[in-house]
């Protein structure tokens, strides 16, 4: 568990700021995106969390994708369709799907894709600004700032475009293409997400949409062409881990890696933390919420190195578990993470973290993480830090933490603790 990851539950939304005190707010959501807090829902903890794997045919039969643009969500009359094919409109993309249950599509995850486009837009603008390229998102007037500091937890305020860092930004298309960001969607299915990146996120140089399924890779290529983004989007049919391991070299790393697997991202994390560029963005979905929310604590340990417990705060716990796991994998390569945004939505969680390199900062990892003692009776909890960090003048001293923070039974109700 990461004690210092300040995951703040704001109504339906759990956000974690960077765990450095001076990074206590996030700028989010350009007005281009119709993302609202109201659209977020946490899981109902009284219900068994479940994964939602769905193919196109099931989705069409049972659901209409929510929140689509004004275009009709489903049509089958567009030119260029193969027999039985359907088109799904989401965001700015129009995605071809075969009628058979061959390639994964989950309309419920539309919010995940909306959110990712919004985060990538902000990330791209920030990164390109550092490279001397200014990007104005069309139509943007105001930016929403979510304050995460302890004093103002949960307040949402509007800031005008007169903020110095966004003032007078202009779209400079030519250099944007040369110096733009390289994106990898490692588990891309139909390519829907990647096509949306190509159409909706400014400042991207290339997008590799990878899937080990031959049918998915072929569909990705067709969807790239169908949406006229073939110049920026490359379809790839490889094992995701191999693509990332081959991109570990500094000049080959990706600025953004998106992991959106079936269930757990655990098998892909080791490669991902190495293949993301310095200060790059790693976006990770977990849909194995039953495991992460305490129903299968031993599996949680084997995948993430944390034992999940059943608790009222199971969604926040799941976020801390995945952040802990990514941080630990990164630390093996002298890398560390800065969580930018962490959300629990419907049946899944999604985290966006920046990955950086620095041996000195990696040393802080143990002292930021803790074991949690949870009273099975009254729910009171205490933290047992994993490591201790003390300053000795200009030097930092690292040692084992002392403890335990609790006695054999709860001081309030006399019951035992789970660790
Ligand atoms: C949940 S779907 C991805 C959905 C997609 N990101 C979206 O937003 O629509 C997961 C995909 O990962 C692919 N996949 C699973 N294991 C893989 C691996 N080791 N390498 C590459 N692709 C893999 C599956 O074929 C499947 O299409
Ligand atoms: Zn108690």
CSV table of C-alpha atoms and ligand atoms in Angstrom, one decimal:
chain,number,residue,atom,x,y,z
A,1,UNK,CA,0.0,0.0,0.0
A,2,UNK,CA,1.2,3.5,-0.7
A,3,UNK,CA,0.6,5.7,2.3
A,4,UNK,CA,1.9,8.8,0.6
A,5,UNK,CA,-0.1,8.4,-2.5
A,6,UNK,CA,-2.8,10.8,-1.5
A,7,UNK,CA,-5.8,9.2,-3.1
A,8,UNK,CA,-8.6,11.6,-2.3
A,9,UNK,CA,-12.2,10.4,-2.6
A,10,UNK,CA,-14.2,13.2,-4.1
A,11,UNK,CA,-17.8,12.1,-4.1
A,12,UNK,CA,-17.8,9.5,-6.9
A,13,UNK,CA,-14.3,10.2,-8.0
A,14,UNK,CA,-11.1,9.0,-6.4
A,15,UNK,CA,-8.1,11.0,-7.5
A,16,UNK,CA,-4.5,10.6,-6.5
A,17,UNK,CA,-2.2,13.6,-6.9
A,18,UNK,CA,1.5,13.3,-7.4
A,19,UNK,CA,2.8,12.2,-4.0
A,20,UNK,CA,4.9,15.2,-3.7
A,21,UNK,CA,3.2,17.8,-1.5
A,22,UNK,CA,3.8,20.6,-4.0
A,23,UNK,CA,1.9,18.8,-6.7
A,24,UNK,CA,-1.4,19.1,-5.1
A,25,UNK,CA,-3.7,19.9,-8.0
A,26,UNK,CA,-4.5,18.6,-11.4
A,27,UNK,CA,-5.6,20.5,-14.4
A,28,UNK,CA,-8.1,18.5,-16.2
A,29,UNK,CA,-10.6,18.2,-19.0
A,30,UNK,CA,-10.4,20.7,-21.7
A,31,UNK,CA,-13.8,21.9,-22.8
A,32,UNK,CA,-13.4,19.9,-26.0
A,33,UNK,CA,-14.3,16.8,-24.1
A,34,UNK,CA,-17.7,16.3,-22.6
A,35,UNK,CA,-16.3,14.5,-19.6
A,36,UNK,CA,-18.2,15.3,-16.4
A,37,UNK,CA,-17.8,14.1,-12.8
A,38,UNK,CA,-21.4,13.1,-12.8
A,39,UNK,CA,-20.7,10.4,-15.4
A,40,UNK,CA,-18.4,8.7,-12.9
A,41,UNK,CA,-19.8,6.0,-10.7
A,42,UNK,CA,-18.0,3.9,-8.2
A,43,UNK,CA,-18.8,0.2,-8.0
A,44,UNK,CA,-21.6,-0.7,-5.6
A,45,UNK,CA,-19.6,-2.5,-2.9
A,46,UNK,CA,-22.6,-4.6,-2.0
A,47,UNK,CA,-22.4,-6.2,-5.4
A,48,UNK,CA,-19.8,-8.6,-6.5
A,49,UNK,CA,-17.4,-6.7,-8.8
A,50,UNK,CA,-17.3,-8.4,-12.2
A,51,UNK,CA,-15.2,-8.1,-15.3
A,52,UNK,CA,-17.1,-7.1,-18.4
A,53,UNK,CA,-15.8,-8.8,-21.5
A,54,UNK,CA,-18.1,-8.3,-24.4
A,55,UNK,CA,-18.0,-8.8,-28.0
A,56,UNK,CA,-19.6,-6.6,-30.6
A,57,UNK,CA,-22.6,-8.9,-31.2
A,58,UNK,CA,-23.5,-9.1,-27.5
A,59,UNK,CA,-23.1,-5.3,-27.1
A,60,UNK,CA,-25.3,-4.6,-30.0
A,61,UNK,CA,-27.9,-7.1,-28.8
A,62,UNK,CA,-28.1,-5.8,-25.2
A,63,UNK,CA,-26.9,-2.3,-25.1
A,64,UNK,CA,-26.7,0.9,-26.9
A,65,UNK,CA,-23.4,2.6,-26.4
A,66,UNK,CA,-24.0,5.5,-24.1
A,67,UNK,CA,-22.8,9.1,-24.5
A,68,UNK,CA,-22.1,8.8,-28.2
A,69,UNK,CA,-21.9,11.9,-30.4
A,70,UNK,CA,-25.0,13.1,-32.2
A,71,UNK,CA,-24.3,10.6,-34.9
A,72,UNK,CA,-26.5,7.5,-34.8
A,73,UNK,CA,-24.5,5.1,-32.6
A,74,UNK,CA,-25.0,2.1,-34.9
A,75,UNK,CA,-25.4,2.0,-38.6
A,76,UNK,CA,-24.8,-0.6,-41.2
A,77,UNK,CA,-25.4,1.3,-44.4
A,78,UNK,CA,-22.0,3.0,-44.8
A,79,UNK,CA,-20.1,2.3,-48.0
A,80,UNK,CA,-17.1,0.1,-47.8
A,81,UNK,CA,-18.6,-2.4,-45.3
A,82,UNK,CA,-18.0,-6.1,-45.7
A,83,UNK,CA,-21.1,-8.3,-45.4
A,84,UNK,CA,-22.4,-8.4,-41.9
A,85,UNK,CA,-20.2,-5.6,-40.7
A,86,UNK,CA,-21.4,-2.9,-38.4
A,87,UNK,CA,-20.2,0.6,-37.7
A,88,UNK,CA,-19.9,2.0,-34.2
A,89,UNK,CA,-19.6,5.7,-33.7
A,90,UNK,CA,-17.8,6.8,-30.6
A,91,UNK,CA,-16.2,10.2,-30.0
A,92,UNK,CA,-14.9,11.3,-33.5
A,93,UNK,CA,-14.3,7.7,-34.6
A,94,UNK,CA,-16.4,5.4,-36.8
A,95,UNK,CA,-15.3,1.9,-36.1
A,96,UNK,CA,-16.0,-1.2,-38.3
A,97,UNK,CA,-16.8,-4.4,-36.5
A,98,UNK,CA,-17.4,-7.8,-37.9
A,99,UNK,CA,-20.8,-9.3,-37.1
A,100,UNK,CA,-19.2,-12.4,-35.5
A,101,UNK,CA,-17.8,-12.2,-32.0
A,102,UNK,CA,-14.3,-12.0,-33.2
A,103,UNK,CA,-12.9,-8.8,-31.8
A,104,UNK,CA,-13.5,-7.3,-28.4
A,105,UNK,CA,-15.7,-4.3,-28.0
A,106,UNK,CA,-17.0,-2.9,-24.7
A,107,UNK,CA,-19.4,0.1,-24.9
A,108,UNK,CA,-19.3,0.5,-21.1
A,109,UNK,CA,-15.7,1.5,-21.3
A,110,UNK,CA,-16.5,4.5,-23.5
A,111,UNK,CA,-15.9,6.7,-20.4
A,112,UNK,CA,-12.4,5.1,-20.0
A,113,UNK,CA,-11.6,6.2,-23.6
A,114,UNK,CA,-13.1,9.7,-23.2
A,115,UNK,CA,-11.1,10.2,-20.0
A,116,UNK,CA,-7.9,8.9,-21.7
A,117,UNK,CA,-8.3,11.3,-24.6
A,118,UNK,CA,-8.7,14.2,-22.2
A,119,UNK,CA,-5.6,13.1,-20.2
A,120,UNK,CA,-3.5,12.6,-23.3
A,121,UNK,CA,-4.6,16.0,-24.6
A,122,UNK,CA,-3.3,17.7,-21.4
A,123,UNK,CA,-0.2,15.6,-21.3
A,124,UNK,CA,0.6,16.3,-25.0
A,125,UNK,CA,0.1,20.0,-24.5
A,126,UNK,CA,2.4,20.0,-21.5
A,127,UNK,CA,5.1,17.9,-23.2
A,128,UNK,CA,5.1,19.8,-26.4
A,129,UNK,CA,5.2,23.1,-24.5
A,130,UNK,CA,8.5,21.9,-23.1
A,131,UNK,CA,9.7,21.2,-26.6
A,132,UNK,CA,8.7,24.8,-27.6
A,133,UNK,CA,5.4,23.9,-29.4
A,134,UNK,CA,2.2,25.5,-28.3
A,135,UNK,CA,-1.1,23.8,-28.9
A,136,UNK,CA,-4.5,25.4,-28.4
A,137,UNK,CA,-7.4,22.9,-28.2
A,138,UNK,CA,-10.1,24.3,-30.5
A,139,UNK,CA,-12.9,26.0,-28.6
A,140,UNK,CA,-11.1,26.1,-25.3
A,141,UNK,CA,-12.0,29.0,-23.2
A,142,UNK,CA,-11.8,27.8,-19.6
A,143,UNK,CA,-10.0,25.1,-17.8
A,144,UNK,CA,-11.3,23.2,-14.9
A,145,UNK,CA,-9.0,22.8,-11.9
A,146,UNK,CA,-9.5,20.2,-9.3
A,147,UNK,CA,-7.9,21.1,-6.0
A,148,UNK,CA,-6.5,18.1,-4.2
A,149,UNK,CA,-4.8,19.8,-1.3
A,150,UNK,CA,-6.0,18.6,2.1
A,151,UNK,CA,-7.5,22.0,3.0
A,152,UNK,CA,-9.6,22.2,-0.1
A,153,UNK,CA,-10.3,18.6,-0.9
A,154,UNK,CA,-12.9,18.2,-3.5
A,155,UNK,CA,-13.4,21.8,-4.5
A,156,UNK,CA,-13.7,22.3,-8.3
A,157,UNK,CA,-13.1,25.7,-9.6
A,158,UNK,CA,-12.9,27.4,-13.0
A,159,UNK,CA,-9.7,29.1,-14.0
A,160,UNK,CA,-9.6,31.4,-17.0
A,161,UNK,CA,-7.3,31.0,-19.9
A,162,UNK,CA,-5.3,33.8,-18.5
A,163,UNK,CA,-3.2,31.3,-16.5
A,164,UNK,CA,0.4,32.0,-17.6
A,165,UNK,CA,1.1,28.5,-18.8
A,166,UNK,CA,-1.8,28.3,-21.2
A,167,UNK,CA,-1.9,31.9,-22.3
A,168,UNK,CA,-1.9,32.6,-26.0
A,169,UNK,CA,-1.3,29.1,-27.1
A,170,UNK,CA,-1.3,28.5,-30.8
A,171,UNK,CA,-1.5,25.3,-32.9
A,172,UNK,CA,1.7,24.8,-34.9
A,173,UNK,CA,1.0,21.9,-37.0
A,174,UNK,CA,4.3,21.3,-38.8
A,175,UNK,CA,6.6,21.1,-35.8
A,176,UNK,CA,3.9,19.3,-33.9
A,177,UNK,CA,4.2,16.4,-36.4
A,178,UNK,CA,8.0,16.3,-36.3
A,179,UNK,CA,8.3,16.5,-32.5
A,180,UNK,CA,5.0,15.0,-31.5
A,181,UNK,CA,4.5,12.2,-29.1
A,182,UNK,CA,4.8,8.4,-29.8
A,183,UNK,CA,2.0,6.4,-28.4
A,184,UNK,CA,1.6,2.6,-28.0
A,185,UNK,CA,-1.7,1.0,-27.3
A,186,UNK,CA,-0.4,-2.4,-26.4
A,187,UNK,CA,-3.7,-4.2,-26.3
A,188,UNK,CA,-5.8,-2.5,-28.9
A,189,UNK,CA,-8.6,-4.9,-30.1
A,190,UNK,CA,-10.5,-3.1,-32.9
A,191,UNK,CA,-8.2,0.0,-32.6
A,192,UNK,CA,-11.1,2.2,-31.5
A,193,UNK,CA,-9.1,3.8,-28.7
A,194,UNK,CA,-6.1,4.5,-31.0
A,195,UNK,CA,-8.3,5.9,-33.8
A,196,UNK,CA,-9.8,8.2,-31.2
A,197,UNK,CA,-6.3,9.3,-30.1
A,198,UNK,CA,-5.5,10.0,-33.8
A,199,UNK,CA,-8.6,12.1,-34.3
A,200,UNK,CA,-9.0,13.8,-30.9
A,201,UNK,CA,-5.6,14.2,-29.3
A,202,UNK,CA,-3.4,17.0,-30.7
A,203,UNK,CA,0.4,16.7,-30.9
A,204,UNK,CA,0.8,13.0,-31.7
A,205,UNK,CA,3.5,11.9,-34.1
A,206,UNK,CA,2.7,8.2,-34.3
A,207,UNK,CA,0.3,5.6,-32.7
A,208,UNK,CA,1.1,1.9,-32.7
A,209,UNK,CA,-2.1,-0.1,-32.1
A,210,UNK,CA,-1.0,-3.6,-31.2
A,211,UNK,CA,-2.9,-6.8,-30.6
A,212,UNK,CA,-1.7,-10.4,-30.9
A,213,UNK,CA,-4.9,-11.5,-32.6
A,214,UNK,CA,-4.6,-11.5,-36.3
A,215,UNK,CA,-8.2,-10.6,-36.8
A,216,UNK,CA,-7.8,-7.7,-34.4
A,217,UNK,CA,-4.7,-6.4,-36.2
A,218,UNK,CA,-6.4,-6.6,-39.6
A,219,UNK,CA,-9.4,-4.7,-38.2
A,220,UNK,CA,-7.1,-2.1,-36.7
A,221,UNK,CA,-5.6,-1.5,-40.1
A,222,UNK,CA,-9.0,-1.2,-41.8
A,223,UNK,CA,-10.2,1.1,-39.1
A,224,UNK,CA,-7.2,3.3,-39.5
A,225,UNK,CA,-8.0,3.7,-43.2
A,226,UNK,CA,-11.7,4.0,-42.7
A,227,UNK,CA,-11.1,7.0,-40.4
A,228,UNK,CA,-8.4,8.5,-42.6
A,229,UNK,CA,-5.7,8.2,-40.0
A,230,UNK,CA,-3.5,5.6,-41.7
A,231,UNK,CA,-0.7,8.1,-41.9
A,232,UNK,CA,-0.3,8.3,-38.1
A,233,UNK,CA,-1.7,4.9,-36.9
A,234,UNK,CA,0.2,1.7,-37.5
A,235,UNK,CA,-1.4,-1.7,-36.8
A,236,UNK,CA,0.8,-4.3,-35.2
A,237,UNK,CA,0.3,-7.9,-34.5
A,238,UNK,CA,2.7,-8.9,-31.8
A,239,UNK,CA,2.8,-10.0,-28.2
A,240,UNK,CA,2.4,-6.8,-26.2
A,241,UNK,CA,5.3,-7.6,-23.8
A,242,UNK,CA,7.7,-8.3,-26.7
A,243,UNK,CA,6.8,-4.9,-28.4
A,244,UNK,CA,7.5,-3.2,-25.1
A,245,UNK,CA,10.7,-5.1,-24.3
A,246,UNK,CA,12.1,-4.3,-27.7
A,247,UNK,CA,11.4,-0.6,-27.0
A,248,UNK,CA,13.4,-0.4,-23.8
A,249,UNK,CA,16.3,1.5,-25.5
A,250,UNK,CA,16.2,5.2,-24.6
A,251,UNK,CA,15.7,6.3,-28.3
A,252,UNK,CA,12.9,3.7,-28.9
A,253,UNK,CA,10.7,4.3,-25.9
A,254,UNK,CA,7.1,5.5,-26.2
A,255,UNK,CA,6.0,8.8,-24.7
A,256,UNK,CA,2.6,7.2,-23.8
A,257,UNK,CA,1.8,3.5,-23.2
A,258,UNK,CA,-1.8,2.4,-22.8
A,259,UNK,CA,-2.6,-0.9,-21.1
A,260,UNK,CA,-6.2,-2.0,-21.3
A,261,UNK,CA,-6.2,-5.7,-20.8
A,262,UNK,CA,-8.7,-8.4,-20.0
A,263,UNK,CA,-8.6,-8.5,-16.2
A,264,UNK,CA,-5.2,-7.8,-14.7
A,265,UNK,CA,-2.4,-5.7,-16.3
A,266,UNK,CA,0.1,-7.5,-14.1
A,267,UNK,CA,1.8,-9.6,-16.8
A,268,UNK,CA,2.6,-6.4,-18.8
A,269,UNK,CA,3.8,-4.1,-16.1
A,270,UNK,CA,7.5,-5.1,-16.1
A,271,UNK,CA,7.8,-4.4,-19.8
A,272,UNK,CA,5.7,-1.2,-19.6
A,273,UNK,CA,7.7,0.5,-16.9
A,274,UNK,CA,10.8,0.1,-19.0
A,275,UNK,CA,9.4,1.0,-22.4
A,276,UNK,CA,7.9,4.4,-21.4
A,277,UNK,CA,10.1,7.4,-22.1
A,278,UNK,CA,11.6,9.7,-19.4
A,279,UNK,CA,8.7,11.5,-17.8
A,280,UNK,CA,6.3,9.6,-20.1
A,281,UNK,CA,2.8,8.6,-19.4
A,282,UNK,CA,1.6,5.1,-18.5
A,283,UNK,CA,-2.2,4.5,-18.5
A,284,UNK,CA,-3.4,1.3,-16.9
A,285,UNK,CA,-6.8,-0.3,-16.6
A,286,UNK,CA,-7.6,-3.1,-14.1
A,287,UNK,CA,-10.9,-4.9,-14.5
A,288,UNK,CA,-10.1,-7.7,-12.0
A,289,UNK,CA,-11.9,-5.9,-9.3
A,290,UNK,CA,-13.0,-9.1,-7.4
A,291,UNK,CA,-9.4,-9.8,-6.9
A,292,UNK,CA,-8.4,-6.3,-5.9
A,293,UNK,CA,-11.4,-5.6,-3.7
A,294,UNK,CA,-10.8,-8.5,-1.3
A,295,UNK,CA,-12.6,-11.5,-2.7
A,296,UNK,CA,-9.4,-13.3,-3.6
A,297,UNK,CA,-6.6,-11.9,-1.5
A,298,UNK,CA,-4.1,-14.6,-2.3
A,299,UNK,CA,-4.5,-14.0,-6.1
A,300,UNK,CA,-4.1,-10.3,-5.4
A,301,UNK,CA,-0.8,-11.0,-3.7
A,302,UNK,CA,0.5,-13.1,-6.6
A,303,UNK,CA,-0.4,-10.5,-9.2
A,304,UNK,CA,0.3,-7.2,-7.3
A,305,UNK,CA,2.3,-8.0,-4.2
A,306,UNK,CA,-0.5,-6.8,-1.9
A,307,UNK,CA,-3.1,-8.8,0.1
A,308,UNK,CA,-6.5,-7.2,-0.5
A,309,UNK,CA,-9.2,-7.2,2.2
A,310,UNK,CA,-12.9,-6.8,2.2
A,311,UNK,CA,-13.5,-3.3,3.4
A,312,UNK,CA,-15.7,-0.2,2.8
A,313,UNK,CA,-12.7,1.5,1.1
A,314,UNK,CA,-12.1,-1.4,-1.3
A,315,UNK,CA,-12.0,0.9,-4.4
A,316,UNK,CA,-9.4,3.2,-2.9
A,317,UNK,CA,-7.5,0.2,-1.8
A,318,UNK,CA,-7.5,-1.2,-5.3
A,319,UNK,CA,-6.1,2.1,-6.6
A,320,UNK,CA,-3.3,2.0,-4.0
A,321,UNK,CA,-2.6,-1.7,-4.8
A,322,UNK,CA,-2.0,-1.0,-8.5
A,323,UNK,CA,0.0,2.1,-7.8
A,324,UNK,CA,2.1,0.1,-5.3
A,325,UNK,CA,2.6,-2.6,-7.9
A,326,UNK,CA,3.7,-0.2,-10.7
A,327,UNK,CA,6.0,1.6,-8.3
A,328,UNK,CA,7.7,-1.6,-7.3
A,329,UNK,CA,8.2,-2.8,-10.8
A,330,UNK,CA,9.6,0.6,-11.8
A,331,UNK,CA,11.9,0.7,-8.8
A,332,UNK,CA,13.7,-2.4,-10.1
A,333,UNK,CA,15.0,-0.3,-13.0
A,334,UNK,CA,15.8,2.8,-10.9
A,335,UNK,CA,12.6,4.3,-12.0
A,336,UNK,CA,9.7,5.8,-10.0
A,337,UNK,CA,6.2,6.9,-10.7
A,338,UNK,CA,4.2,10.1,-10.1
A,339,UNK,CA,0.5,9.3,-10.1
A,340,UNK,CA,-1.4,12.0,-12.0
A,341,UNK,CA,-5.0,10.7,-11.9
A,342,UNK,CA,-6.5,7.5,-10.4
A,343,UNK,CA,-10.2,6.7,-10.8
A,344,UNK,CA,-12.5,4.0,-9.8
A,345,UNK,CA,-15.3,3.7,-12.3
A,346,UNK,CA,-18.2,1.2,-12.7
A,347,UNK,CA,-16.4,-2.3,-12.6
A,348,UNK,CA,-12.8,-1.1,-13.2
A,349,UNK,CA,-10.1,1.2,-12.1
A,350,UNK,CA,-7.8,3.3,-14.2
A,351,UNK,CA,-4.6,5.0,-13.3
A,352,UNK,CA,-2.4,7.5,-15.2
A,353,UNK,CA,1.2,7.7,-13.9
A,354,UNK,CA,4.3,9.5,-15.1
A,355,UNK,CA,7.4,7.4,-15.1
A,356,UNK,CA,10.8,8.9,-14.3
A,357,UNK,CA,14.3,7.7,-13.6
A,358,UNK,CA,16.3,8.6,-10.4
A,359,UNK,CA,18.1,6.4,-8.0
A,360,UNK,CA,17.9,8.9,-5.2
A,361,UNK,CA,14.1,9.2,-5.5
A,362,UNK,CA,13.7,5.4,-5.8
A,363,UNK,CA,15.2,5.2,-2.3
A,364,UNK,CA,12.1,6.8,-0.9
A,365,UNK,CA,9.9,4.1,-2.1
A,366,UNK,CA,9.8,1.9,1.0
A,367,UNK,CA,9.2,4.8,3.4
A,368,UNK,CA,6.1,5.8,1.3
A,369,UNK,CA,4.5,2.4,1.5
A,370,UNK,CA,2.8,0.8,4.4
A,371,UNK,CA,1.1,-2.3,5.6
A,372,UNK,CA,-2.4,-1.6,6.9
A,373,UNK,CA,-3.9,-3.1,10.1
A,374,UNK,CA,-7.7,-3.1,9.7
A,375,UNK,CA,-9.9,-4.0,12.8
A,376,UNK,CA,-12.4,-6.7,11.8
A,377,UNK,CA,-14.8,-5.3,14.4
A,378,UNK,CA,-15.0,-1.6,14.1
A,379,UNK,CA,-12.9,-0.9,10.9
A,380,UNK,CA,-10.4,1.3,12.7
A,381,UNK,CA,-7.1,1.1,10.8
A,382,UNK,CA,-3.4,1.9,11.4
A,383,UNK,CA,-0.5,2.0,9.1
A,384,UNK,CA,2.8,0.1,9.5
A,385,UNK,CA,5.3,1.8,7.3
A,386,UNK,CA,7.6,-0.5,5.3
A,387,UNK,CA,10.7,1.7,5.7
A,388,UNK,CA,11.8,4.8,7.6
A,389,UNK,CA,13.5,7.9,6.2
A,390,UNK,CA,15.1,10.5,8.4
A,391,UNK,CA,17.2,13.5,7.5
A,392,UNK,CA,20.6,14.0,9.0
A,393,UNK,CA,21.6,17.5,7.9
A,394,UNK,CA,21.7,17.3,4.1
A,395,UNK,CA,21.9,13.6,4.1
A,396,UNK,CA,18.9,11.2,4.2
A,397,UNK,CA,19.1,8.1,6.3
A,398,UNK,CA,17.1,5.0,5.4
A,399,UNK,CA,16.3,2.2,7.9
A,400,UNK,CA,13.7,-0.4,8.7
A,401,UNK,CA,10.5,1.0,10.2
A,402,UNK,CA,9.6,0.3,13.8
A,403,UNK,CA,6.3,-1.2,15.0
A,404,UNK,CA,3.8,-2.7,15.1
A,405,UNK,CA,1.4,0.3,15.5
A,406,UNK,CA,-1.3,-1.8,17.1
A,407,UNK,CA,-1.5,-4.3,20.0
A,408,UNK,CA,-2.9,-7.8,19.7
A,409,UNK,CA,-6.5,-6.5,19.8
A,410,UNK,CA,-8.2,-3.3,18.8
A,411,UNK,CA,-8.0,-0.5,21.4
A,412,UNK,CA,-11.6,0.5,20.6
A,413,UNK,CA,-13.6,-2.8,20.4
A,414,UNK,CA,-11.2,-5.5,21.4
A,415,UNK,CA,-11.4,-7.4,18.1
A,416,UNK,CA,-8.5,-8.6,16.0
A,417,UNK,CA,-6.8,-6.9,13.1
A,418,UNK,CA,-6.3,-8.1,9.5
A,419,UNK,CA,-3.0,-7.1,7.9
B,1,LIG,C1,-9.9,-5.5,-23.3
B,1,LIG,S1,-9.3,-5.7,-25.0
B,1,LIG,C2,-8.7,-4.1,-25.5
B,1,LIG,C3,-9.8,-3.1,-25.7
B,1,LIG,C4,-9.3,-1.8,-26.3
B,1,LIG,N1,-8.2,-1.3,-25.6
B,1,LIG,C5,-10.4,-0.8,-26.4
B,1,LIG,O1,-10.4,0.3,-25.7
B,1,LIG,O2,-11.4,-1.1,-27.1
B,1,LIG,C6,-7.9,-6.6,-24.7
B,1,LIG,C7,-7.2,-7.1,-26.0
B,1,LIG,O3,-5.9,-7.5,-25.7
B,1,LIG,C8,-5.5,-8.5,-26.6
B,1,LIG,N2,-4.4,-9.3,-26.0
B,1,LIG,C9,-4.5,-10.1,-24.9
B,1,LIG,N3,-3.2,-10.5,-24.6
B,1,LIG,C10,-2.3,-10.0,-25.4
B,1,LIG,C11,-0.9,-10.0,-25.6
B,1,LIG,N4,-0.2,-10.8,-24.8
B,1,LIG,N5,-0.4,-9.3,-26.6
B,1,LIG,C12,-1.1,-8.6,-27.4
B,1,LIG,N6,-2.5,-8.5,-27.3
B,1,LIG,C13,-3.1,-9.2,-26.3
B,1,LIG,C14,-6.8,-9.3,-26.9
B,1,LIG,O4,-6.7,-9.9,-28.1
B,1,LIG,C15,-7.8,-8.2,-26.8
B,1,LIG,O5,-8.2,-7.7,-28.1
B,2,LIG,ZN1,-12.1,-2.2,16.5
